[in-house]
Coordinates of C-alpha atoms (C1' of nucleotides) in Angstrom, one line a residue:
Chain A
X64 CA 0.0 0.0 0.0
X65 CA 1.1 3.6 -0.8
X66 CA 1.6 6.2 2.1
X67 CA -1.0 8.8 2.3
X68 CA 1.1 11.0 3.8
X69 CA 3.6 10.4 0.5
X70 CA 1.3 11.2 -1.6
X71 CA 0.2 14.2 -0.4
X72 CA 3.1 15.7 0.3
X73 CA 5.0 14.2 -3.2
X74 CA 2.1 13.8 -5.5
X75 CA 3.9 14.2 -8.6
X76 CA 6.7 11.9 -7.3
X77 CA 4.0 9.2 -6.8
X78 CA 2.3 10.0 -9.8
X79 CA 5.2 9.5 -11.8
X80 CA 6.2 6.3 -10.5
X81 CA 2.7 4.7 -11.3
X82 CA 2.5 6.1 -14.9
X83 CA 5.9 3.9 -15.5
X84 CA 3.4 1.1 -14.5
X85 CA 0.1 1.8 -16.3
X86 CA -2.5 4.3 -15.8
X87 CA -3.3 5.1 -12.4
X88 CA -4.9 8.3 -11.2
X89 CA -4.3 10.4 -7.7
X90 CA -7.1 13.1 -7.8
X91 CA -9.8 10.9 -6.1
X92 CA -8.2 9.5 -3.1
X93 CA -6.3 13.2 -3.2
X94 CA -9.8 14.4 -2.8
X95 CA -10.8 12.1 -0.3
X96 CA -8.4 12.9 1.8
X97 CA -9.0 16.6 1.5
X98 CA -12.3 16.2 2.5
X99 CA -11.6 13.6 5.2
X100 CA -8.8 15.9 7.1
X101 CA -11.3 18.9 6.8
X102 CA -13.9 16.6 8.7
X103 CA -11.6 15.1 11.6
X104 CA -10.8 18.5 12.5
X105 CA -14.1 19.6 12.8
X106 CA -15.7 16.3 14.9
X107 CA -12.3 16.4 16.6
X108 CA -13.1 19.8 18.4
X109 CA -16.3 19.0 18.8
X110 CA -15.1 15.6 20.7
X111 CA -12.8 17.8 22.8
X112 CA -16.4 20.0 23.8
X113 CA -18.1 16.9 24.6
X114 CA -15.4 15.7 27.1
X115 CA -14.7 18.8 28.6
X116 CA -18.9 18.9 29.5
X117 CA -18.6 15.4 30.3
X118 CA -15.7 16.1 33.1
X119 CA -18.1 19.3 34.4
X120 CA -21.3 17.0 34.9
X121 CA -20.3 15.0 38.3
X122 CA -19.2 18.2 39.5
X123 CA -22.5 20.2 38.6
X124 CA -24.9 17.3 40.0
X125 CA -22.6 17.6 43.2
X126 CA -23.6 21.1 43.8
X127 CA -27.0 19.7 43.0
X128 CA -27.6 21.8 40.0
X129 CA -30.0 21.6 37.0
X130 CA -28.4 19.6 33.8
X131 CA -31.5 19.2 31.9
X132 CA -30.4 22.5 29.4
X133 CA -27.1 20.8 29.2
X134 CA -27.8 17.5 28.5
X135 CA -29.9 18.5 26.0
X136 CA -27.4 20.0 24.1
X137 CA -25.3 17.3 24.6
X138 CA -27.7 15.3 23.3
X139 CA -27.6 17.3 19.7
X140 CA -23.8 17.6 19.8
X141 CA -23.6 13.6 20.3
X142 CA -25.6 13.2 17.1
X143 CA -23.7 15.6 15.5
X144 CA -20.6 13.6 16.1
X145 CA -21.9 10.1 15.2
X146 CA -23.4 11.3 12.0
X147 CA -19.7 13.0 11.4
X148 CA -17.9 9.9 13.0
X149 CA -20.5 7.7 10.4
X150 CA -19.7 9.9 6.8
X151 CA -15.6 10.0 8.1
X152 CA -15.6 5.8 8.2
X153 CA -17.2 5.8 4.8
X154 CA -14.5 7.7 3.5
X155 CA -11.9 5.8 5.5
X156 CA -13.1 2.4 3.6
X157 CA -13.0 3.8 0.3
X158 CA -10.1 5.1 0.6
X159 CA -8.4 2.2 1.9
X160 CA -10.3 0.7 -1.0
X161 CA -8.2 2.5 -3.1
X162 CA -5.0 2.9 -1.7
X163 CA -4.6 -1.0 -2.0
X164 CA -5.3 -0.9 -5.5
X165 CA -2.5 1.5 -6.2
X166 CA 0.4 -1.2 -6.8
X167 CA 4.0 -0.4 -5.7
X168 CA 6.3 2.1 -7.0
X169 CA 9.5 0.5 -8.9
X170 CA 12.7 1.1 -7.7
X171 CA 14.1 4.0 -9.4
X172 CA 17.1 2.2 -11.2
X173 CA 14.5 -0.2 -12.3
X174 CA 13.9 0.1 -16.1
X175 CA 11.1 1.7 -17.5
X176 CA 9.5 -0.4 -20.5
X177 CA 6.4 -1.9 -21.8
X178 CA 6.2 -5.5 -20.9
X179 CA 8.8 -8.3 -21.1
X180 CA 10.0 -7.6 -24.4
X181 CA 12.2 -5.0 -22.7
X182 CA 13.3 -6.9 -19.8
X183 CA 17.1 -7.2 -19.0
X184 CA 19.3 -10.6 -19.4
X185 CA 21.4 -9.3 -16.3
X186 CA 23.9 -13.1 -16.3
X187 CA 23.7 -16.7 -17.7
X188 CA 25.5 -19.4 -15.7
X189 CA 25.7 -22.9 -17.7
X190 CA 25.6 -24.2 -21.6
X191 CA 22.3 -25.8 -22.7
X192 CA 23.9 -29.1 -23.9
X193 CA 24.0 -30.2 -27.0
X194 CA 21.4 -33.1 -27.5
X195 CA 22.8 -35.9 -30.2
X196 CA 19.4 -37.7 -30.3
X197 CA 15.6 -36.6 -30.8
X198 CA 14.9 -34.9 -27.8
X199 CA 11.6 -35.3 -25.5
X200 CA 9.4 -33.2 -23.6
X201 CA 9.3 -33.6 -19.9
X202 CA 5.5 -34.8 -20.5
X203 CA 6.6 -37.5 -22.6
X204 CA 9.5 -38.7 -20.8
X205 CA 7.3 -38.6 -17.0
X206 CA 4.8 -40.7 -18.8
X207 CA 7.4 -43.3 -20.7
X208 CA 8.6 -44.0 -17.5
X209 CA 5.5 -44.0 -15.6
X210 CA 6.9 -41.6 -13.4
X211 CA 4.1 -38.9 -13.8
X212 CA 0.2 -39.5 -14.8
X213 CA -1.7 -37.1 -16.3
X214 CA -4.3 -38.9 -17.1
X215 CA -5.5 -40.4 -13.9
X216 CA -5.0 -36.9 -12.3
X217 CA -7.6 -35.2 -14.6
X218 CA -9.5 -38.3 -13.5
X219 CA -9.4 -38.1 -10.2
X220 CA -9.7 -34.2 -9.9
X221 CA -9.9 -32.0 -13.7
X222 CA -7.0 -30.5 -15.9
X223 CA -4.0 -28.8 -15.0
X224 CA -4.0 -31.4 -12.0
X225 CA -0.7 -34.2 -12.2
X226 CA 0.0 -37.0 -10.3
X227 CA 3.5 -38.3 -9.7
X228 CA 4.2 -42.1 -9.0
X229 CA 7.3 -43.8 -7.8
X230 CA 10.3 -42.4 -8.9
X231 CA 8.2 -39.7 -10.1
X232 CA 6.6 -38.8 -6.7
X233 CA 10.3 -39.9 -4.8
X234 CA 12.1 -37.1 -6.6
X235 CA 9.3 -34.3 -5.8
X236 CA 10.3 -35.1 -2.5
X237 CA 13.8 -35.2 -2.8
X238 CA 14.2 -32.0 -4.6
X239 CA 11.5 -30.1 -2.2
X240 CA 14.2 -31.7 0.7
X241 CA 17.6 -30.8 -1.4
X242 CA 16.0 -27.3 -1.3
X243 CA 15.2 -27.0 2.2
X244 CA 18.3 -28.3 3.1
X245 CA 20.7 -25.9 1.2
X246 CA 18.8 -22.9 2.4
X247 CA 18.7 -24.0 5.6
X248 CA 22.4 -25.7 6.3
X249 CA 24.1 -23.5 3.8
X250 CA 22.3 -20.2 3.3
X251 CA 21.0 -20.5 7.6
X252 CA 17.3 -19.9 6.6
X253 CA 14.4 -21.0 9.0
X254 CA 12.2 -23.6 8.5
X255 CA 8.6 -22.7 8.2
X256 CA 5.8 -25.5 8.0
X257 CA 3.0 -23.1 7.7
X258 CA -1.2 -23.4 7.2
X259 CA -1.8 -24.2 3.5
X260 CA -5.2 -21.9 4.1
X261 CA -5.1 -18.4 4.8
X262 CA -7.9 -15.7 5.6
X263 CA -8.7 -12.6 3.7
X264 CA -6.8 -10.5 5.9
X265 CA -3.3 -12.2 5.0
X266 CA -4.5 -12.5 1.5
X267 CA -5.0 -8.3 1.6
X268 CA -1.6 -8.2 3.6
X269 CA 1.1 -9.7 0.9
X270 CA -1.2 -8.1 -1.7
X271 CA -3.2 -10.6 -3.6
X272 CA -6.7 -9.0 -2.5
X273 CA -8.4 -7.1 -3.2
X274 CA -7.6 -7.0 -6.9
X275 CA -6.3 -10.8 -7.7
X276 CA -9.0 -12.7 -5.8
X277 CA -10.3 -14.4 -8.9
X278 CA -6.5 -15.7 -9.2
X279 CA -7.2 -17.9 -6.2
X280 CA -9.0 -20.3 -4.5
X281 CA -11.7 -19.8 -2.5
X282 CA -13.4 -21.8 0.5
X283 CA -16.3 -20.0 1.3
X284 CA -18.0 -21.7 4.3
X285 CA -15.4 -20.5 6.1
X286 CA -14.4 -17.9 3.6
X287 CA -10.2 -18.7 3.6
X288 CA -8.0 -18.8 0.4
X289 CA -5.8 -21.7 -0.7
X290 CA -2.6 -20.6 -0.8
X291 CA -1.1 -19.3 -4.1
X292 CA 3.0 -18.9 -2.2
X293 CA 4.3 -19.6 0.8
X294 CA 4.6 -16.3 0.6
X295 CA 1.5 -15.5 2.0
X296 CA 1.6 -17.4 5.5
X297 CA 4.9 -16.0 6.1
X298 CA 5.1 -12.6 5.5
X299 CA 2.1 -12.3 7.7
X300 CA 3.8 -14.1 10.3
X301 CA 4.6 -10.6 11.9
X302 CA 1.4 -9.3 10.5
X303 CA 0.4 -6.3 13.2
X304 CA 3.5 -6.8 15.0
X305 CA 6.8 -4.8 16.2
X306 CA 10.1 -6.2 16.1
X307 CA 13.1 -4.8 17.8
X308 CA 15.5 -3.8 15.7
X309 CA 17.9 -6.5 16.7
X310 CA 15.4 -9.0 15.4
X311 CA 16.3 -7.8 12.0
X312 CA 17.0 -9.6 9.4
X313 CA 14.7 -12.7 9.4
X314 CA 15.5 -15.1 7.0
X315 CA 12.4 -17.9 6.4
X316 CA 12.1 -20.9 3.8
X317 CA 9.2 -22.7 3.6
X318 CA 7.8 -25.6 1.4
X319 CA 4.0 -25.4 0.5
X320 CA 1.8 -26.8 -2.0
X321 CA 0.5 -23.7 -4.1
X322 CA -3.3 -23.3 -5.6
X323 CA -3.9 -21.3 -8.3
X324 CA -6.4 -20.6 -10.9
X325 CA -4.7 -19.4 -13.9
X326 CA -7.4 -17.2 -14.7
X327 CA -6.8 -15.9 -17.8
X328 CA -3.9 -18.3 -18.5
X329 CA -6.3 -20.9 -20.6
X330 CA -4.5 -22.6 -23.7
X331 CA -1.1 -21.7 -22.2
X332 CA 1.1 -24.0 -21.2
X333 CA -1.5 -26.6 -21.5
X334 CA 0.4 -29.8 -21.1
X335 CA 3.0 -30.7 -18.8
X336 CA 4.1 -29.6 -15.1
X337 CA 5.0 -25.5 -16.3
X338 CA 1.1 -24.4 -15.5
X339 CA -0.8 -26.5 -13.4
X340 CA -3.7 -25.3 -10.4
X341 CA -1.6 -27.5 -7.4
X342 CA 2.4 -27.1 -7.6
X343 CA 4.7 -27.5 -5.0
X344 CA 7.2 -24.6 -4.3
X345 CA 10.1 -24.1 -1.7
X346 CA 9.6 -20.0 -1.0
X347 CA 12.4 -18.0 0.9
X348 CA 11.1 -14.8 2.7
X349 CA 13.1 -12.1 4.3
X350 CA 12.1 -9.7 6.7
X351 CA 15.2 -6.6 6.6
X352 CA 16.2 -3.8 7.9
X353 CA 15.3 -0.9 4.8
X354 CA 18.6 0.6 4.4
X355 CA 19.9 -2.7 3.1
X356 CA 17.2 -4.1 1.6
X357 CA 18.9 -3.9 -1.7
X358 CA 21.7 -6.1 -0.9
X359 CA 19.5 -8.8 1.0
X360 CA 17.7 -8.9 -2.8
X361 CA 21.3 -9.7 -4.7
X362 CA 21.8 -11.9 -2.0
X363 CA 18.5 -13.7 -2.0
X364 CA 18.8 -14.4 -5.5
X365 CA 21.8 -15.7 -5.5
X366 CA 20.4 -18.3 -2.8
X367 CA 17.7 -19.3 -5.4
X368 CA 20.5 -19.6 -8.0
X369 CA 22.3 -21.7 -5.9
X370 CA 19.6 -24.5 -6.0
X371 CA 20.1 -24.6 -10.3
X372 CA 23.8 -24.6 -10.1
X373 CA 24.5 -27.6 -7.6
X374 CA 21.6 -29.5 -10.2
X375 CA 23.9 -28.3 -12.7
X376 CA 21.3 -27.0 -15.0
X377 CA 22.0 -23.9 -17.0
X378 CA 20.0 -20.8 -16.1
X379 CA 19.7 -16.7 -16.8
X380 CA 18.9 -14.3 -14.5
X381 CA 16.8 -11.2 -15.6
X382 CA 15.5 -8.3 -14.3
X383 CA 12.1 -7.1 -15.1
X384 CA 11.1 -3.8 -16.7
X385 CA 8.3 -1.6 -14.9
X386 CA 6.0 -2.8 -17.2
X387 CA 6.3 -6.6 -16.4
X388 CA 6.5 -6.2 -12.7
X389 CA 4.2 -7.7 -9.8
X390 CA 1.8 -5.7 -8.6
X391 CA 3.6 -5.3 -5.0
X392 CA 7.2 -5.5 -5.8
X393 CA 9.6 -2.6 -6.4
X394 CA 11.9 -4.5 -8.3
X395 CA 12.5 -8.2 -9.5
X396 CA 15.0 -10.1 -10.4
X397 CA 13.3 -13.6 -12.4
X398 CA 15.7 -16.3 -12.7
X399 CA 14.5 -18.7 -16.2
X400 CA 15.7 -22.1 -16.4
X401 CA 17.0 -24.0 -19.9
X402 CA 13.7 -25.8 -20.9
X403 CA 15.0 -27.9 -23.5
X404 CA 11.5 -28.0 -25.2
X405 CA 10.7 -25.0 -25.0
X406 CA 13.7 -24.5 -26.6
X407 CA 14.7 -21.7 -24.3
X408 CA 14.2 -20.2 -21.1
X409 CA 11.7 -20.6 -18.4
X410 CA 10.5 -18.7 -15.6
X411 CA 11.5 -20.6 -12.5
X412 CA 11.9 -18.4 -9.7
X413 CA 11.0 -14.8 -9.2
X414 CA 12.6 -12.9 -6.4
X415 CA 11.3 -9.5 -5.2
X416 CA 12.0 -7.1 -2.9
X417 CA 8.5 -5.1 -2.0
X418 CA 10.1 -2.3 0.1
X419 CA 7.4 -1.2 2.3
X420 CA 5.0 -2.1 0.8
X421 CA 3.9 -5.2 1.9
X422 CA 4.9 -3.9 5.5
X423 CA 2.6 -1.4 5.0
X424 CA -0.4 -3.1 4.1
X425 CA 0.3 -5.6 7.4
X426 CA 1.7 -3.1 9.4
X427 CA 4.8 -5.5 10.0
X428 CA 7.1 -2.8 11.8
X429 CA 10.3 -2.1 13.6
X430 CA 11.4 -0.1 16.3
X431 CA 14.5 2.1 15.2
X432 CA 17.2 1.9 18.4
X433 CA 18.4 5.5 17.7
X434 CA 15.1 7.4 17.3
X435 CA 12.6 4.7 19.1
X436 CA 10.2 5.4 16.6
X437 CA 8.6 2.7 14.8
X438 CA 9.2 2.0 10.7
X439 CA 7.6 -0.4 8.4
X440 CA 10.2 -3.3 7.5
X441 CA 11.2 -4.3 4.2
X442 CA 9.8 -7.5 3.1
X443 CA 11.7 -9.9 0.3
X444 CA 10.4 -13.2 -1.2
X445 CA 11.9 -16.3 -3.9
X446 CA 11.1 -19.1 -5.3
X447 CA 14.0 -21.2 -4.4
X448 CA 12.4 -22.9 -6.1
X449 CA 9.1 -24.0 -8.1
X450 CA 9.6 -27.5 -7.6
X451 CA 7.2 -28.8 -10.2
X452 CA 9.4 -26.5 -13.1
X453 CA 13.1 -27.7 -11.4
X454 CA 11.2 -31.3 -11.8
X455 CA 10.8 -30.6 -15.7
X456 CA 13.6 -29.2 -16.1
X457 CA 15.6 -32.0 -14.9
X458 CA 13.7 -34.7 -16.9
X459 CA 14.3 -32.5 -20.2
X460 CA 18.1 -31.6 -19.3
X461 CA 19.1 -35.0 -18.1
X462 CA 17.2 -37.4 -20.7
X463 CA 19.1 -40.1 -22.3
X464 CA 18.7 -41.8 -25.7
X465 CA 17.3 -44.6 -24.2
X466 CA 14.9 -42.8 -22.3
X467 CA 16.2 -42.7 -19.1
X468 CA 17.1 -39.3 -16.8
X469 CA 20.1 -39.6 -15.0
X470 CA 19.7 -38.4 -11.0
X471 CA 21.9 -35.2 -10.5
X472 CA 24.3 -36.1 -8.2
X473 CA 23.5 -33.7 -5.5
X474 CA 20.5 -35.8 -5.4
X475 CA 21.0 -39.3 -5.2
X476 CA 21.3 -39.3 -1.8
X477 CA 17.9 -37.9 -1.8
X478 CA 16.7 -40.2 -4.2
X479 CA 18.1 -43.3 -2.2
X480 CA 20.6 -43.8 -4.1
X481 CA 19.4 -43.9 -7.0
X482 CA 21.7 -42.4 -10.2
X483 CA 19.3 -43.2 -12.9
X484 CA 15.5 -43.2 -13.3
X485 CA 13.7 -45.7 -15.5
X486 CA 16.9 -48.5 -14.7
Chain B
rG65 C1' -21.2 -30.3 18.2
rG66 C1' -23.1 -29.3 23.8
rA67 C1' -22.0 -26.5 28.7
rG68 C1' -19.2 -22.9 31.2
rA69 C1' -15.0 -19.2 31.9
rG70 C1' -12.2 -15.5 29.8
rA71 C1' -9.8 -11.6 26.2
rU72 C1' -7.0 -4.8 29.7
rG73 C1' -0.5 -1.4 28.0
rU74 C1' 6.3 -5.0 26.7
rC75 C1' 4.7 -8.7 30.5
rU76 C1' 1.9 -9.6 35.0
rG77 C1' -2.4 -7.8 37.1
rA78 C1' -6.5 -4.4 39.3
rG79 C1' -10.8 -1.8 37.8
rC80 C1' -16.1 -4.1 35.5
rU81 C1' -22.6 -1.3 41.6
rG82 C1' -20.9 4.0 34.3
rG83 C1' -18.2 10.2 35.4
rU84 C1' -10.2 14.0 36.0
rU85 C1' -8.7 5.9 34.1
rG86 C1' -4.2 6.2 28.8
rA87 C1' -5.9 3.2 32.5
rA88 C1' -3.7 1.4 40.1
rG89 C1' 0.1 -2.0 41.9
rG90 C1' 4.2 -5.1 40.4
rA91 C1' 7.9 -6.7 36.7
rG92 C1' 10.8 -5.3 32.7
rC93 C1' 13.2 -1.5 30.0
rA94 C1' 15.9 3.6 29.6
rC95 C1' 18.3 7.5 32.1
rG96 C1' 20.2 9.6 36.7
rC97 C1' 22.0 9.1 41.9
rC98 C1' 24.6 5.7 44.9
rU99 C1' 29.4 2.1 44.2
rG100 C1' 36.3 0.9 43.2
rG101 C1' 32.9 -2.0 39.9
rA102 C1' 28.4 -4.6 40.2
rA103 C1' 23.9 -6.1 42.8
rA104 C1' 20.5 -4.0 46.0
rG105 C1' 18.4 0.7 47.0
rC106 C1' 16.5 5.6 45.6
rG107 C1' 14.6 9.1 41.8
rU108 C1' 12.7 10.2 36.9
rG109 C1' 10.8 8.4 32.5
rU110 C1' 8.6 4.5 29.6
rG111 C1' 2.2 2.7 24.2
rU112 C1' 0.3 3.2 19.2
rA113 C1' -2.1 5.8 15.4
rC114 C1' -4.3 10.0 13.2
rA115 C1' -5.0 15.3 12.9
rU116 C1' -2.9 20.1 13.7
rG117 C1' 1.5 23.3 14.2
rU118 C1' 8.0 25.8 11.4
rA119 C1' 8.7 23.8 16.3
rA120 C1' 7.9 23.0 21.5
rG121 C1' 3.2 21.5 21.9
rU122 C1' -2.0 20.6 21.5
rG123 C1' -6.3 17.7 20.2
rU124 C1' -8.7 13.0 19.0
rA125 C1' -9.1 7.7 19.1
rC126 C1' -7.7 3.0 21.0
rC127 C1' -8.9 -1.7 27.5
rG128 C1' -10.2 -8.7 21.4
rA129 C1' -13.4 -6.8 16.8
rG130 C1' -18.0 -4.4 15.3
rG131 C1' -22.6 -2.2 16.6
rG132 C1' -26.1 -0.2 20.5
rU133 C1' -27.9 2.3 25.2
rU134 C1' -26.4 7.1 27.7
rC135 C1' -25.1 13.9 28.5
rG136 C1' -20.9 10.4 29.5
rA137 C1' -18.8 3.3 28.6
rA138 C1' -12.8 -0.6 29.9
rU139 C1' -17.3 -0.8 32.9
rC140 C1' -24.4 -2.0 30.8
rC141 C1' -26.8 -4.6 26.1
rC142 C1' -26.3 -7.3 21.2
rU143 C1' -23.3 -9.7 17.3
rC144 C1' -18.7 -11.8 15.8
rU145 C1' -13.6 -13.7 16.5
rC146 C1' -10.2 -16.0 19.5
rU147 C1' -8.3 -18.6 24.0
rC148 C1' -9.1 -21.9 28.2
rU149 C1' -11.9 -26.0 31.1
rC150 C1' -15.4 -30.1 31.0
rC151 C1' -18.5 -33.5 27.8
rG152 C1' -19.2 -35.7 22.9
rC153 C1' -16.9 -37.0 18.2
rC154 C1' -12.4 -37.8 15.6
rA155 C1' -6.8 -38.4 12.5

RNA sequence: GGAGAGAUGUCUGAGCUGGUUGAAGGAGCACGCCUGGAAAGCGUGUGUACAUGUAAGUGUACCGAGGGUUCGAAUCCCUCUCUCUCCGCCA
């Protein structure tokens, strides 16, 4: 959520960060606000009125004297104020209303453009190999080996469901524990097993509501959202809280099955583990300090990269223009994995830092040591990674002309010992 | 699911026969005194948010959340959420 106060005071600044992200206009919560300020002022003196009467009364009925005039005009001044204190909460709710509509401002160095065309390749780690034999698609291989089912999953639930069998389902596991491993052991990230349903407030918190809700899924008999990341349960771990500043950073990784609805994704990515309503993920959130937020971003990617390079799969990093950023991030670093039939490269993990904007809207805070006042924290998240991609991509990276994958050996231990799949 | 109890500031814990209660007492924390140093002791201070003001300050709101009664509500009434105890059911 944007700051009032911000805008008020550095409208144009505001302004022009939002036009690098579409078309978003000031004047009516400007106006609102106006109108609000004007108001509390007024229902505020007459507040003060009514208390200072209030404290006269017990002294007035000691002395045994007549109230009836003044409670009378108490009476009208009381219904003045609840028909102010009434119009003011309106306004409050629609304003609120449309500050979280507003999404965050992009970092300044970010760079301005359209939509991914004008992304930035920022490094590549890794050759795509060279494949001396028809190559398959992850789809076909999982299946060939009866490793993954499609079929039976649509059965049993609907498309964009899959079903993972054996070796299949042993190396979802392993890689979901490879992951949590390394960030815990080697990048000294806590382990979060949090609920895999969240209410609307957490939803509202990271940023999802109230403008994505038809991206996720709904319970509504007890009105609580699937969760679409990890990233929801975790950054609102501190919802409505205040940390010392001592307690910063946090550093939390946590694996979660994610639900989402691809609305507005149909005929995209139709077959296959890329798009599909339940994935698992391995998230990575950070809750910093914000004079270094920037650095805990570099460093948070480079965690996620991590996971890719000890699989030994090749990989890009890119940054992402205004135009192709997430609603609450301020910048974004996406790191695409070599999908061998895609024939190039794949989202895989997109890692964020929201500033405070997130902090904002959750009212996760801080108190500063030097100046005791309290300030909203910066809140990061990762994929480190989509497991359900890292899955694919090792299938399609690792196939061999006889239709076996070879285990990457950072996982055979994982996998039991196992160094080939289908053997 | 049935019956009951409760939710107060960083914590603990009063108030709950309505009126200087932002809220007693205690603990913690910060600063000062004391001390060779420390503990103890003493003193002072110690919430958040919004509005207003160049500022010091001032005002308003907040005792789980939301409504209501009243001139006035932490205190009375209603609804909801959560916690605890007992019973039932259950992985």
């Amino acid at each position: 959520m944007l700051d009032i106060k911000r805008i008020r005071e550095n409208t144009l600044e505001v302004q022009a960060g939002l036009d690098k992200r579409g078309n978003y206009n000031l004047n009516p919560v400007l106006m609102l606000d106006e109108k609000r300020r004007k108001m509390l002022v007024n229902v505020e003196e007459m507040k003060n009125r009514q208390n200072i009467v209030s404290k006269e009364i017990p002294k007035l009925k000691k002395e045994n004297k007549d109230c009836s005039q003044i409670f009378k005009e108490m009476k009208e001044l009381s219904d003045k104020i609840k028909d102010l204190d009434a119009e003011i909460r309106l306004i409050d709710g629609d304003m609120r209303n449309q500050l979280l509509r507003f999404p965050n401002i992009p970092n300044a160095q970010v760079i301005v453009g359209k939509d991914e065309a004008d992304n930035k390749e920022i490094r590549k780690w890794g050759e795509p190999r060279n494949f001396d034999f028809e190559i398959k698609a992850h789809w076909d291989i999982g299946v060939d080996l009866d490793i993954l089912d499609f079929e039976r999953a649509v059965k049993i639930t609907g498309a964009r469901f899959s079903m993972f069998k054996g070796e299949g389902a042993r190396l979802q596991r392993a890689l979901i524990n490879f992951m949590l491993y390394t960030h815990c052991v080697e990048h000294h990230y806590t382990e979060i097993s949090p609920p895999f349903m969240v209410n609307r407030e957490s939803m509202t918190g990271t940023g999802q509501l109230p403008k994505f809700e038809e991206d996720a899924f709904h319970i509504p008999s007890k009105d609580l959202f699937m969760v679409p990341t990890a990233e929801v349960p975790v950054t609102n771990i501190y919802r409505d809280e205040i940390l010392a500043e001592e307690d910063l950073p946090q550093y939390f990784t946590a694996y979660t099955p994610c639900f989402r609805q691809e609305a507005g994704s149909a005929g995209r990515d139709t077959r296959g583990l890329i798009r599909n309503h339940q994935f698992d993920k391995v998230e990575m959130v950070k809750f910093v300090h914000p004079d270094n937020s920037y650095e805990e971003l570099e460093a948070l990617t480079k965690n996620a990269e991590k996971i890719l390079q000890l699989l030994k799969i090749p990989y890009r990093v890119v940054e992402l223009c205004t135009g192709d950023l997430g609603f609450s991030s301020a910048k974004t670093y996406d790191i695409e994995v070599w999908m061998p039939s895609y024939n190039r490269y794949v989202e895989i993990s997109s890692c964020s830092n929201f500033e405070d904007y997130q902090a904002r809207r959750a009212n996760i805070r801080f108190r500063d040591g030097s100046s005791k006042k309290t300030r909203f924290v910066h809140t990061l998240n990762g994929s480190g990674l989509a497991v359900g991609r890292t899955f694919a991509a090792i299938l399609e990276n690792y196939q061999q002309p006889d239709g076996t994958v070879t285990v990457p050996e950072k996982l055979t231990h994982y996998m039991w010992g196992k160094t080939v799949i289908g053997k």
